[in-house]
Coordinates of C-alpha atoms and ligand atoms in Angstrom, one line a residue:
M1408 CA 76.9 328.3 -82.4
T1409 CA 77.5 330.2 -85.6
V1410 CA 74.8 329.7 -88.2
V1411 CA 76.4 328.4 -91.4
T1412 CA 74.5 327.9 -94.7
R1413 CA 76.0 326.8 -97.9
F1414 CA 75.2 327.0 -101.6
A1415 CA 76.6 324.0 -103.3
P1416 CA 76.1 324.2 -107.1
S1417 CA 77.3 321.5 -109.5
P1418 CA 79.1 323.2 -112.3
T1419 CA 77.3 321.4 -115.1
G1420 CA 75.6 324.4 -116.6
S1421 CA 74.7 328.0 -115.9
L1422 CA 73.1 329.5 -112.8
H1423 CA 69.4 329.5 -113.2
V1424 CA 66.7 331.3 -111.2
G1425 CA 66.1 328.3 -109.0
G1426 CA 69.7 328.1 -108.0
A1427 CA 69.9 331.9 -107.6
R1428 CA 66.9 331.7 -105.2
T1429 CA 68.6 329.0 -103.1
A1430 CA 71.8 331.0 -102.9
L1431 CA 69.8 334.1 -101.9
Y1432 CA 67.9 332.3 -99.2
C1433 CA 71.1 330.8 -97.9
L1434 CA 72.6 334.3 -97.8
L1435 CA 69.6 335.9 -96.1
H1436 CA 69.4 333.1 -93.5
A1437 CA 73.1 333.4 -92.7
R1438 CA 73.2 337.2 -92.5
H1439 CA 70.0 337.3 -90.5
H1440 CA 71.6 335.2 -87.9
D1441 CA 75.0 336.9 -88.1
G1442 CA 76.4 333.7 -89.5
R1443 CA 78.4 332.6 -92.5
F1444 CA 77.3 332.0 -96.0
L1445 CA 79.5 329.4 -97.7
L1446 CA 80.0 328.5 -101.3
R1447 CA 81.2 325.1 -102.4
I1448 CA 81.6 323.8 -105.9
E1449 CA 80.4 320.2 -106.3
D1450 CA 82.4 319.0 -109.2
T1451 CA 82.7 315.3 -108.5
D1452 CA 80.9 314.5 -111.7
Q1453 CA 84.0 314.7 -113.8
A1454 CA 82.3 314.1 -117.1
R1455 CA 79.7 316.9 -116.7
S1456 CA 81.6 319.5 -114.7
T1457 CA 83.4 322.3 -116.5
D1458 CA 85.6 325.2 -115.5
E1459 CA 83.5 327.5 -117.7
S1460 CA 80.4 326.6 -115.8
T1461 CA 82.2 327.3 -112.4
R1462 CA 83.4 330.7 -113.7
G1463 CA 79.9 331.5 -114.9
I1464 CA 78.3 330.6 -111.5
L1465 CA 80.9 332.8 -109.6
R1466 CA 80.4 335.6 -112.1
D1467 CA 76.6 335.5 -111.8
L1468 CA 76.6 335.3 -108.0
R1469 CA 78.9 338.3 -107.9
W1470 CA 76.6 340.2 -110.3
L1471 CA 73.7 339.5 -108.1
G1472 CA 75.7 340.7 -105.1
L1473 CA 75.3 337.3 -103.4
L1474 CA 78.8 337.4 -102.0
W1475 CA 79.9 334.4 -100.0
D1476 CA 81.7 334.8 -96.7
E1477 CA 83.7 331.6 -97.3
G1478 CA 84.5 329.6 -100.4
P1479 CA 86.5 329.9 -103.5
E1480 CA 88.8 332.9 -103.3
Q1481 CA 87.6 333.4 -99.8
D1482 CA 89.4 330.6 -97.9
L1483 CA 88.7 330.6 -94.1
G1484 CA 90.7 327.4 -93.5
R1485 CA 88.0 324.8 -94.2
G1486 CA 88.9 324.5 -97.9
P1487 CA 89.6 323.6 -100.5
Y1488 CA 86.1 324.5 -101.6
F1489 CA 86.1 322.4 -104.8
Q1490 CA 85.1 318.8 -104.2
S1491 CA 87.4 317.6 -106.9
Q1492 CA 90.3 318.8 -104.7
R1493 CA 89.1 317.0 -101.6
L1494 CA 89.4 313.5 -102.7
S1495 CA 91.9 312.5 -100.1
I1496 CA 89.6 313.8 -97.4
Y1497 CA 86.7 311.6 -98.7
L1498 CA 88.9 308.5 -98.9
E1499 CA 90.0 309.0 -95.3
H1500 CA 86.4 308.9 -94.1
L1501 CA 85.7 306.0 -96.3
E1502 CA 88.4 304.1 -94.5
R1503 CA 86.5 304.6 -91.3
L1504 CA 83.3 303.3 -92.8
K1505 CA 85.1 300.3 -94.1
A1506 CA 86.6 299.6 -90.7
S1507 CA 83.2 299.9 -89.0
G1508 CA 81.7 297.5 -91.6
H1509 CA 79.2 300.1 -92.9
V1510 CA 80.1 299.7 -96.6
Y1511 CA 80.5 296.7 -98.9
E1512 CA 81.6 296.1 -102.5
A1513 CA 78.9 295.6 -105.2
W1514 CA 79.9 294.3 -108.6
E1515 CA 76.9 294.7 -110.9
T1516 CA 77.4 296.3 -114.2
R1517 CA 75.1 299.1 -115.4
D1518 CA 73.3 296.7 -117.6
E1519 CA 72.7 294.2 -114.8
L1520 CA 71.4 297.0 -112.5
K1521 CA 69.1 298.1 -115.2
A1522 CA 67.8 294.5 -115.6
M1523 CA 67.2 294.3 -111.8
R1524 CA 65.4 297.6 -111.9
D1525 CA 63.2 296.6 -114.9
A1526 CA 62.4 293.3 -113.2
A1527 CA 61.2 295.2 -110.1
V1528 CA 59.1 297.5 -112.2
A1529 CA 57.6 294.5 -113.9
R1530 CA 56.6 293.1 -110.5
K1531 CA 55.2 296.6 -109.7
E1532 CA 57.7 297.1 -107.0
D1533 CA 60.2 300.0 -106.3
F1534 CA 63.7 298.9 -106.8
R1535 CA 66.0 299.2 -103.7
Y1536 CA 69.4 297.8 -103.9
R1537 CA 70.4 295.4 -101.1
Q1538 CA 73.5 293.5 -100.4
R1539 CA 73.7 290.1 -102.1
P1540 CA 75.7 287.3 -100.6
L1541 CA 78.7 286.5 -102.9
S1542 CA 81.1 283.6 -102.7
D1543 CA 84.8 284.2 -102.9
A1544 CA 84.8 282.3 -106.2
Q1545 CA 82.1 284.6 -107.6
I1546 CA 84.1 287.7 -106.6
Q1547 CA 87.2 286.3 -108.1
A1548 CA 85.3 285.6 -111.3
Y1549 CA 84.2 289.3 -111.4
R1550 CA 87.7 290.4 -110.9
D1551 CA 89.0 288.2 -113.7
E1552 CA 86.4 289.7 -116.0
G1553 CA 88.0 293.1 -115.2
R1554 CA 85.1 294.5 -113.2
T1555 CA 85.8 297.1 -110.6
P1556 CA 83.3 297.2 -107.7
V1557 CA 81.5 300.3 -106.3
L1558 CA 81.2 300.7 -102.6
R1559 CA 77.7 300.9 -101.1
L1560 CA 76.5 301.9 -97.7
K1561 CA 74.3 299.6 -95.8
A1562 CA 71.0 301.5 -95.2
P1563 CA 70.3 302.2 -91.6
G1564 CA 67.6 299.5 -91.4
H1565 CA 65.1 301.7 -89.6
D1566 CA 62.7 304.5 -90.6
V1567 CA 64.5 307.7 -91.4
R1568 CA 62.9 310.9 -90.1
V1569 CA 63.6 314.5 -91.2
Q1570 CA 62.4 317.4 -89.2
D1571 CA 62.3 319.8 -92.2
E1572 CA 62.1 323.5 -91.4
V1573 CA 59.7 324.0 -94.3
F1574 CA 57.8 320.8 -94.8
G1575 CA 57.7 319.6 -91.2
V1576 CA 58.3 316.0 -90.3
V1577 CA 58.8 313.7 -93.2
V1578 CA 59.5 310.0 -92.7
A1579 CA 61.0 307.5 -95.1
P1580 CA 60.1 303.9 -94.0
A1581 CA 63.1 301.6 -93.6
D1582 CA 62.5 299.5 -96.6
T1583 CA 62.4 302.6 -98.9
V1584 CA 65.9 303.7 -98.1
E1585 CA 68.3 301.8 -100.3
D1586 CA 72.0 301.0 -100.0
I1587 CA 73.5 303.9 -101.8
V1588 CA 76.7 304.0 -103.7
V1589 CA 79.3 306.0 -101.9
L1590 CA 82.3 305.3 -104.1
K1591 CA 81.9 305.0 -107.9
D1592 CA 83.9 302.5 -109.9
D1593 CA 86.1 305.4 -111.2
G1594 CA 87.3 305.8 -107.6
F1595 CA 85.4 309.1 -107.1
P1596 CA 83.0 309.5 -104.3
T1597 CA 79.4 310.1 -105.2
Y1598 CA 77.6 313.4 -104.6
H1599 CA 75.9 311.9 -101.6
F1600 CA 79.1 310.9 -99.9
A1601 CA 81.0 314.1 -100.6
V1602 CA 78.2 316.4 -99.6
V1603 CA 77.8 314.8 -96.2
I1604 CA 81.5 314.9 -95.4
D1605 CA 81.8 318.5 -96.6
D1606 CA 78.8 319.7 -94.7
E1607 CA 80.2 318.3 -91.5
L1608 CA 83.8 319.5 -92.0
M1609 CA 82.7 322.9 -93.2
E1610 CA 80.5 323.2 -90.0
V1611 CA 77.3 323.8 -91.9
T1612 CA 74.4 324.1 -89.5
Q1613 CA 71.5 324.7 -91.8
I1614 CA 71.1 323.1 -95.2
L1615 CA 68.7 325.0 -97.5
R1616 CA 68.2 323.5 -101.0
G1617 CA 65.5 322.7 -103.5
Q1618 CA 62.7 320.2 -102.8
E1619 CA 64.1 317.9 -105.4
H1620 CA 66.7 317.0 -102.8
L1621 CA 64.3 315.9 -100.1
N1622 CA 64.7 312.3 -101.0
N1623 CA 68.5 312.6 -100.9
T1624 CA 68.2 313.8 -97.3
F1625 CA 67.1 310.4 -96.2
K1626 CA 70.3 308.9 -97.8
H1627 CA 72.4 311.6 -96.2
L1628 CA 71.0 311.0 -92.8
G1629 CA 71.9 307.3 -93.1
L1630 CA 75.5 308.3 -93.9
M1631 CA 75.7 310.8 -91.0
E1632 CA 74.5 308.1 -88.7
A1633 CA 77.1 305.6 -90.0
L1634 CA 79.8 308.3 -89.6
G1635 CA 78.6 309.1 -86.1
W1636 CA 77.8 312.7 -86.9
E1637 CA 75.0 314.9 -85.6
P1638 CA 72.9 316.1 -88.6
P1639 CA 72.5 319.8 -89.4
K1640 CA 69.0 321.3 -89.8
F1641 CA 67.3 320.9 -93.1
G1642 CA 65.0 323.2 -95.1
H1643 CA 63.8 322.3 -98.6
M1644 CA 62.5 325.0 -100.9
P1645 CA 59.4 324.5 -103.0
L1646 CA 59.9 324.1 -106.7
I1647 CA 59.5 326.9 -109.2
F1648 CA 56.8 326.4 -111.8
N1649 CA 55.8 328.2 -115.0
P1650 CA 52.5 330.0 -115.0
D1651 CA 51.0 327.1 -117.1
G1652 CA 51.9 324.7 -114.3
T1653 CA 54.8 323.0 -115.9
K1654 CA 58.1 322.9 -114.0
M1655 CA 60.4 325.8 -114.9
G1656 CA 63.6 324.7 -116.3
K1657 CA 66.2 325.0 -119.0
R1658 CA 64.1 322.7 -121.2
D1659 CA 61.6 325.5 -121.6
K1660 CA 64.0 327.2 -124.0
A1661 CA 64.1 324.2 -126.2
K1662 CA 60.4 323.9 -126.1
A1663 CA 59.9 327.5 -127.1
A1664 CA 62.4 327.2 -129.9
R1665 CA 60.7 324.1 -131.3
E1666 CA 57.3 325.8 -131.2
A1667 CA 58.7 328.8 -133.0
A1668 CA 60.3 326.5 -135.6
R1669 CA 57.0 324.7 -136.2
V1670 CA 55.1 327.9 -136.6
A1671 CA 57.7 329.3 -139.1
R1672 CA 57.7 326.0 -141.0
D1673 CA 53.9 326.1 -141.4
A1674 CA 53.9 329.8 -142.3
R1675 CA 56.5 329.0 -145.0
K1676 CA 54.7 325.9 -146.2
E1677 CA 57.9 323.9 -145.8
S1678 CA 57.9 320.3 -144.8
G1679 CA 61.4 319.2 -143.6
W1680 CA 64.0 321.2 -141.7
A1681 CA 66.5 321.9 -144.5
W1682 CA 65.5 325.6 -144.7
L1683 CA 66.1 326.0 -141.0
A1684 CA 69.4 324.3 -141.2
E1685 CA 70.4 326.8 -143.8
L1686 CA 69.1 329.8 -141.8
T1687 CA 70.8 328.7 -138.6
G1688 CA 73.9 327.1 -140.0
I1689 CA 73.2 324.1 -137.8
D1690 CA 73.7 320.6 -139.3
E1691 CA 70.3 319.3 -140.5
A1692 CA 70.7 315.9 -138.8
E1693 CA 71.4 317.7 -135.6
L1694 CA 68.4 320.0 -136.1
I1695 CA 66.2 317.0 -136.7
R1696 CA 67.4 315.4 -133.4
F1697 CA 66.6 318.6 -131.6
M1698 CA 63.2 318.8 -133.1
K1699 CA 62.5 315.2 -132.2
K1700 CA 63.3 316.1 -128.6
K1701 CA 66.4 313.9 -128.6
N1702 CA 68.2 316.7 -126.8
D1703 CA 67.4 320.2 -125.4
A1704 CA 70.6 321.9 -126.5
I1705 CA 70.5 325.5 -125.5
P1706 CA 72.9 326.7 -128.3
T1707 CA 70.6 325.1 -130.8
A1708 CA 67.5 326.7 -129.2
E1709 CA 69.3 330.1 -129.2
A1710 CA 70.4 329.8 -132.9
I1711 CA 66.8 329.1 -133.9
A1712 CA 65.5 332.0 -131.9
L1713 CA 68.1 334.3 -133.4
A1714 CA 67.3 333.1 -137.0
L1715 CA 63.5 333.4 -136.5
D1716 CA 63.7 336.6 -134.4
V1717 CA 61.8 335.3 -131.4
D1718 CA 62.5 335.7 -127.7
L1719 CA 63.2 332.5 -125.6
P1720 CA 61.9 332.4 -122.1
M1721 CA 64.4 333.8 -119.6
I1722 CA 65.6 331.2 -117.1
E1723 CA 69.3 331.6 -116.4
V1724 CA 70.6 334.6 -114.4
M1725 CA 72.6 335.6 -117.5
D1726 CA 69.4 335.8 -119.6
F1727 CA 68.1 338.5 -117.3
R1728 CA 71.4 340.3 -117.2
K1729 CA 71.6 340.3 -121.0
A1730 CA 68.0 341.6 -121.2
G1731 CA 69.0 344.6 -119.1
Y1732 CA 67.6 343.5 -115.7
L1733 CA 69.0 344.8 -112.5
P1734 CA 70.3 342.5 -109.7
E1735 CA 68.4 344.4 -107.0
A1736 CA 65.1 343.6 -108.8
L1737 CA 66.0 339.9 -109.5
N1738 CA 66.9 339.4 -105.8
N1739 CA 63.8 341.2 -104.6
Y1740 CA 61.6 339.2 -106.9
L1741 CA 63.2 335.8 -106.1
A1742 CA 63.1 336.6 -102.3
L1743 CA 59.3 336.8 -102.6
L1744 CA 59.0 333.8 -104.9
G1745 CA 58.2 331.2 -102.2
W1746 CA 58.8 333.4 -99.1
N1747 CA 56.3 335.7 -97.5
P1748 CA 57.7 338.8 -95.7
G1749 CA 54.5 339.3 -93.7
A1750 CA 52.4 342.4 -93.5
E1751 CA 53.7 345.9 -92.6
P1752 CA 53.0 347.1 -89.0
D1753 CA 50.0 349.1 -90.4
G1754 CA 48.6 346.0 -92.1
T1755 CA 49.6 347.0 -95.7
E1756 CA 51.6 344.7 -97.9
R1757 CA 54.9 345.8 -99.3
E1758 CA 56.9 344.3 -102.2
I1759 CA 60.0 346.4 -102.7
F1760 CA 62.8 345.5 -100.3
T1761 CA 66.5 346.2 -100.4
L1762 CA 68.8 343.3 -99.6
D1763 CA 69.5 344.6 -96.1
E1764 CA 65.8 344.9 -95.5
L1765 CA 65.3 341.3 -96.7
V1766 CA 68.0 340.2 -94.3
A1767 CA 66.4 342.0 -91.4
R1768 CA 63.0 340.5 -92.2
W1769 CA 64.1 337.0 -93.0
D1770 CA 62.3 334.2 -91.3
L1771 CA 62.7 330.6 -92.6
G1772 CA 59.3 329.8 -91.0
R1773 CA 57.7 332.0 -93.7
V1774 CA 58.9 329.9 -96.6
G1775 CA 55.8 328.5 -98.3
R1776 CA 55.2 324.8 -98.9
T1777 CA 53.3 325.2 -102.1
N1778 CA 55.0 325.5 -105.5
A1779 CA 56.0 329.0 -106.5
K1780 CA 54.8 330.4 -109.8
F1781 CA 57.3 332.4 -111.8
D1782 CA 55.6 335.5 -113.0
A1783 CA 57.8 337.2 -115.6
D1784 CA 55.5 340.2 -115.9
K1785 CA 55.7 340.9 -112.2
L1786 CA 59.5 340.7 -112.3
R1787 CA 59.5 343.0 -115.3
W1788 CA 57.4 345.5 -113.4
M1789 CA 59.6 345.3 -110.4
N1790 CA 62.7 345.8 -112.6
G1791 CA 61.0 349.0 -113.9
E1792 CA 60.5 350.2 -110.3
Y1793 CA 64.2 349.8 -109.6
L1794 CA 65.2 351.3 -112.9
R1795 CA 63.4 354.4 -111.9
S1796 CA 64.4 354.6 -108.2
L1797 CA 68.0 353.5 -108.0
P1798 CA 70.5 356.4 -107.7
D1799 CA 72.2 357.5 -111.0
E1800 CA 75.6 356.2 -110.0
V1801 CA 74.2 352.7 -109.3
I1802 CA 72.4 352.7 -112.6
D1803 CA 75.7 353.8 -114.3
Q1804 CA 77.5 350.8 -112.7
H1805 CA 74.7 348.4 -113.8
L1806 CA 74.8 349.9 -117.3
A1807 CA 78.5 349.2 -117.5
S1808 CA 78.0 345.6 -116.4
W1809 CA 75.2 345.3 -119.0
F1810 CA 77.6 346.5 -121.7
E1811 CA 79.9 343.7 -120.7
V1812 CA 77.4 341.1 -121.8
A1813 CA 75.1 342.7 -124.4
D1814 CA 75.6 344.5 -127.6
S1815 CA 74.2 348.0 -127.0
E1816 CA 74.2 351.0 -129.2
L1817 CA 74.2 353.1 -126.0
Q1818 CA 77.7 351.9 -125.2
D1819 CA 79.7 354.1 -127.7
M1820 CA 77.6 357.1 -127.1
D1821 CA 79.0 360.3 -125.6
K1822 CA 78.2 360.1 -121.9
A1823 CA 76.4 363.4 -121.6
R1824 CA 74.1 362.3 -124.4
R1825 CA 73.5 358.9 -122.9
D1826 CA 72.7 360.4 -119.6
A1827 CA 70.2 362.7 -121.2
I1828 CA 68.6 359.7 -122.9
L1829 CA 68.5 357.7 -119.6
A1830 CA 66.9 360.6 -117.8
L1831 CA 64.2 360.8 -120.5
Y1832 CA 63.5 357.0 -120.7
R1833 CA 64.1 355.6 -117.2
P1834 CA 60.6 356.6 -116.2
R1835 CA 59.2 354.8 -119.2
A1836 CA 61.0 351.5 -119.6
N1837 CA 61.3 348.4 -117.5
S1838 CA 64.8 347.2 -118.6
F1839 CA 67.9 348.6 -120.3
R1840 CA 67.0 346.6 -123.4
E1841 CA 63.5 348.1 -123.5
L1842 CA 64.9 351.5 -122.8
E1843 CA 67.3 351.2 -125.7
R1844 CA 64.5 350.0 -128.1
A1845 CA 62.2 352.8 -127.1
A1846 CA 64.8 355.5 -127.4
R1847 CA 66.4 354.2 -130.6
W1848 CA 64.5 356.7 -132.8
L1849 CA 66.8 359.3 -131.3
W1850 CA 69.7 358.0 -133.3
V1851 CA 68.0 355.9 -136.1
R1852 CA 65.6 357.3 -138.6
P1853 CA 62.2 355.8 -138.8
T1854 CA 61.7 353.3 -141.6
A1855 CA 57.9 353.3 -141.2
Y1856 CA 55.2 355.5 -139.8
D1857 CA 52.6 354.2 -137.4
D1858 CA 49.2 354.1 -139.1
K1859 CA 47.2 355.4 -136.2
S1860 CA 49.5 358.3 -135.5
V1861 CA 49.6 359.3 -139.2
K1862 CA 45.8 359.2 -139.5
K1863 CA 45.3 361.2 -136.4
W1864 CA 48.1 363.8 -136.6
I1865 CA 49.2 364.1 -140.2
L1866 CA 46.2 363.3 -142.4
K1867 CA 43.6 365.0 -140.3
G1868 CA 43.5 368.6 -139.1
G1869 CA 46.1 369.9 -141.5
G1870 CA 49.1 368.2 -139.9
L1871 CA 50.9 367.5 -143.1
E1872 CA 50.5 371.1 -144.3
R1873 CA 51.6 372.5 -141.0
L1874 CA 54.9 370.6 -141.2
S1875 CA 56.1 373.3 -143.6
P1876 CA 55.8 376.3 -141.3
I1877 CA 57.1 374.0 -138.5
R1878 CA 60.2 373.3 -140.6
D1879 CA 60.7 377.0 -141.2
V1880 CA 60.5 377.8 -137.4
L1881 CA 62.9 374.9 -136.6
A1882 CA 65.3 376.0 -139.2
E1883 CA 65.7 379.4 -137.4
A1884 CA 64.9 378.7 -133.7
E1885 CA 67.5 379.0 -131.0
W1886 CA 68.6 375.3 -130.4
T1887 CA 67.9 375.1 -126.7
E1888 CA 64.9 373.7 -124.8
A1889 CA 63.8 377.2 -123.9
G1890 CA 64.4 378.6 -127.4
L1891 CA 62.5 375.8 -129.1
E1892 CA 59.7 376.1 -126.6
T1893 CA 59.3 379.8 -127.2
A1894 CA 59.5 379.4 -131.0
L1895 CA 57.0 376.6 -131.3
N1896 CA 54.6 378.2 -128.8
A1897 CA 54.7 381.4 -130.9
L1898 CA 53.9 379.3 -134.0
A1899 CA 51.0 377.6 -132.3
E1900 CA 49.6 381.0 -131.4
A1901 CA 50.1 382.4 -134.9
Q1902 CA 48.4 379.3 -136.4
E1903 CA 45.6 379.5 -133.7
V1904 CA 46.1 375.9 -132.7
G1905 CA 47.0 374.2 -129.5
L1906 CA 50.7 373.1 -129.0
G1907 CA 49.6 369.5 -129.5
K1908 CA 48.8 370.2 -133.2
I1909 CA 52.4 371.3 -133.6
A1910 CA 54.2 368.9 -131.4
Q1911 CA 52.5 365.7 -132.5
P1912 CA 53.2 366.0 -136.2
I1913 CA 56.9 366.7 -135.3
R1914 CA 56.9 363.6 -133.2
V1915 CA 55.5 361.5 -136.0
A1916 CA 58.0 362.9 -138.5
L1917 CA 60.9 362.3 -136.2
S1918 CA 60.1 359.0 -134.6
G1919 CA 57.4 357.4 -136.7
A1920 CA 54.8 357.6 -134.0
A1921 CA 53.1 360.2 -131.7
A1922 CA 54.5 359.0 -128.4
T1923 CA 57.8 360.4 -127.2
P1924 CA 59.0 362.0 -123.9
G1925 CA 59.0 365.8 -123.7
L1926 CA 59.4 367.2 -127.2
F1927 CA 61.8 370.0 -126.4
E1928 CA 64.1 367.7 -124.3
C1929 CA 64.1 365.3 -127.3
L1930 CA 64.7 367.9 -129.9
V1931 CA 67.9 369.2 -128.4
L1932 CA 69.3 365.7 -128.6
F1933 CA 69.4 366.1 -132.4
E1934 CA 71.4 368.2 -134.7
R1935 CA 69.2 370.8 -136.3
A1936 CA 70.0 369.5 -139.8
E1937 CA 68.9 365.9 -138.8
V1938 CA 65.5 367.2 -137.6
L1939 CA 65.0 369.1 -140.9
A1940 CA 66.0 366.1 -142.9
R1941 CA 63.5 363.9 -141.0
I1942 CA 60.7 366.4 -141.6
D1943 CA 61.5 366.5 -145.3
A1944 CA 61.5 362.7 -145.5
A1945 CA 58.2 362.4 -143.6
V1946 CA 56.5 365.0 -145.8
Q1947 CA 57.7 363.2 -148.9
A1948 CA 56.7 359.7 -147.6
L1949 CA 53.3 360.8 -146.2
S1950 CA 52.2 363.0 -149.1
A1951 CA 52.1 360.0 -151.3
Ligands
LIG596 N1 75.2 320.0 -106.0 C1 73.8 319.9 -105.8 C2 73.1 320.5 -107.0 O1 73.6 321.3 -107.7 C3 73.2 320.6 -104.6 C4 73.5 319.8 -103.4 C5 73.0 320.3 -102.2 O2 72.5 321.4 -102.0 O3 73.0 319.5 -101.2 O4 71.9 320.2 -107.2

């Protein structure tokens, strides 16, 4: 039997690292077993689903290289792959459940359900909806009021057991499994109903999804039983946590933005939020709601971060792409976030794997049960490893796709010049964004000079005075790496100092600090006149 996994995102927001990890594990599992990785868009929640979100998810999966074998734009005959286009299929199966007496109408309003739930909580009980006997007159009265019923499935009435591939056997006692809604009062099936029908019709054999869905699995098993279907295998992935033990999620961005706003408010000795409303252009009342945690709107969080010049935590795939991360690194990191590849034959541990190597090594049995901790520093390190080791042509492609989403000053640069900059800085940066920041002195004059570098290389040991003969040499030298090297070495000899005493003052004058890649390689990236102008500016600024 062909192994089929599926990634089934709801298009109600952007793809975040948790979703990307699920998609990755689904792909690894399917490929490892020469099976099929299917993508299905779960857009039954009409109010919250958007086309923009769907497009974003497809774009992010493609950027990650997590290409589905079947799904949107890849129809293998089991489509459509958007739940919103499968309504008639769901209704057909609903008829079967009606005929077999597995579903019944329930008429409670939202408020009535809430009151029932509150009453259960007051009795210190868990609320589980069960069918209530209704007379025909009562039903007619509801109809006359204009109510529309939902359809609920009768719970199986026995304990429900899941043989989970990660968590082992998990049992839900009969009385904890409630009569779930399968058809909402707007005529749309619920997620629970649609997902069960689709997994069956799309021939899914292995469901892999986040641990937050484990409780849903009991509901789904009840439905499968009612429909007379053999359940697929299940595997639930442990949740992803922040290093501080809180659950990682989009809310973290709002939290970080609020914290930054409070710090800035205190530093400015302000009291309300009018000043921030002005800075961000966000309506003050809206800002107050955000600060009071009435919502976690990401656009608000991002506007605050921009206005206060702080970085928000990266959570969505697009955050990493915008920051100049590489898909190879993100996949590699996410693969190891909750899955253990095992030791090498020689007993050593290895952390860098290509996607093909991950596929070859994949073993669902090695997915951990404990919560995974997202370590942003480790991912950053891993990204640096890939930035250094990927072939130039691959880096070029990634750079082009970075330019599509980020404003970068490298973009409009002449390619030969950009290549030279990449060659100099790939060994020293962990992301495209870091690389650009570190290299920026090559095209932007320094506005300040680093104190330590100035003390050590300019104010001590005659650095400032030496800039004058240095300038004379640079004004005449042949403007090639070899020519500059010869000329500056000759100067060092004439001055009876080491080359460092020549090179470091030049670095400080040109970049503002004493750390740059190889001086001669850097120098040839400048016009001679610009170098001389920067030396003049430094002499003037630092003599004062
Ligand atoms: N659509 C669900 C979600 O985005 C996933 C459903 C599933 O994997 O079964 O959370």
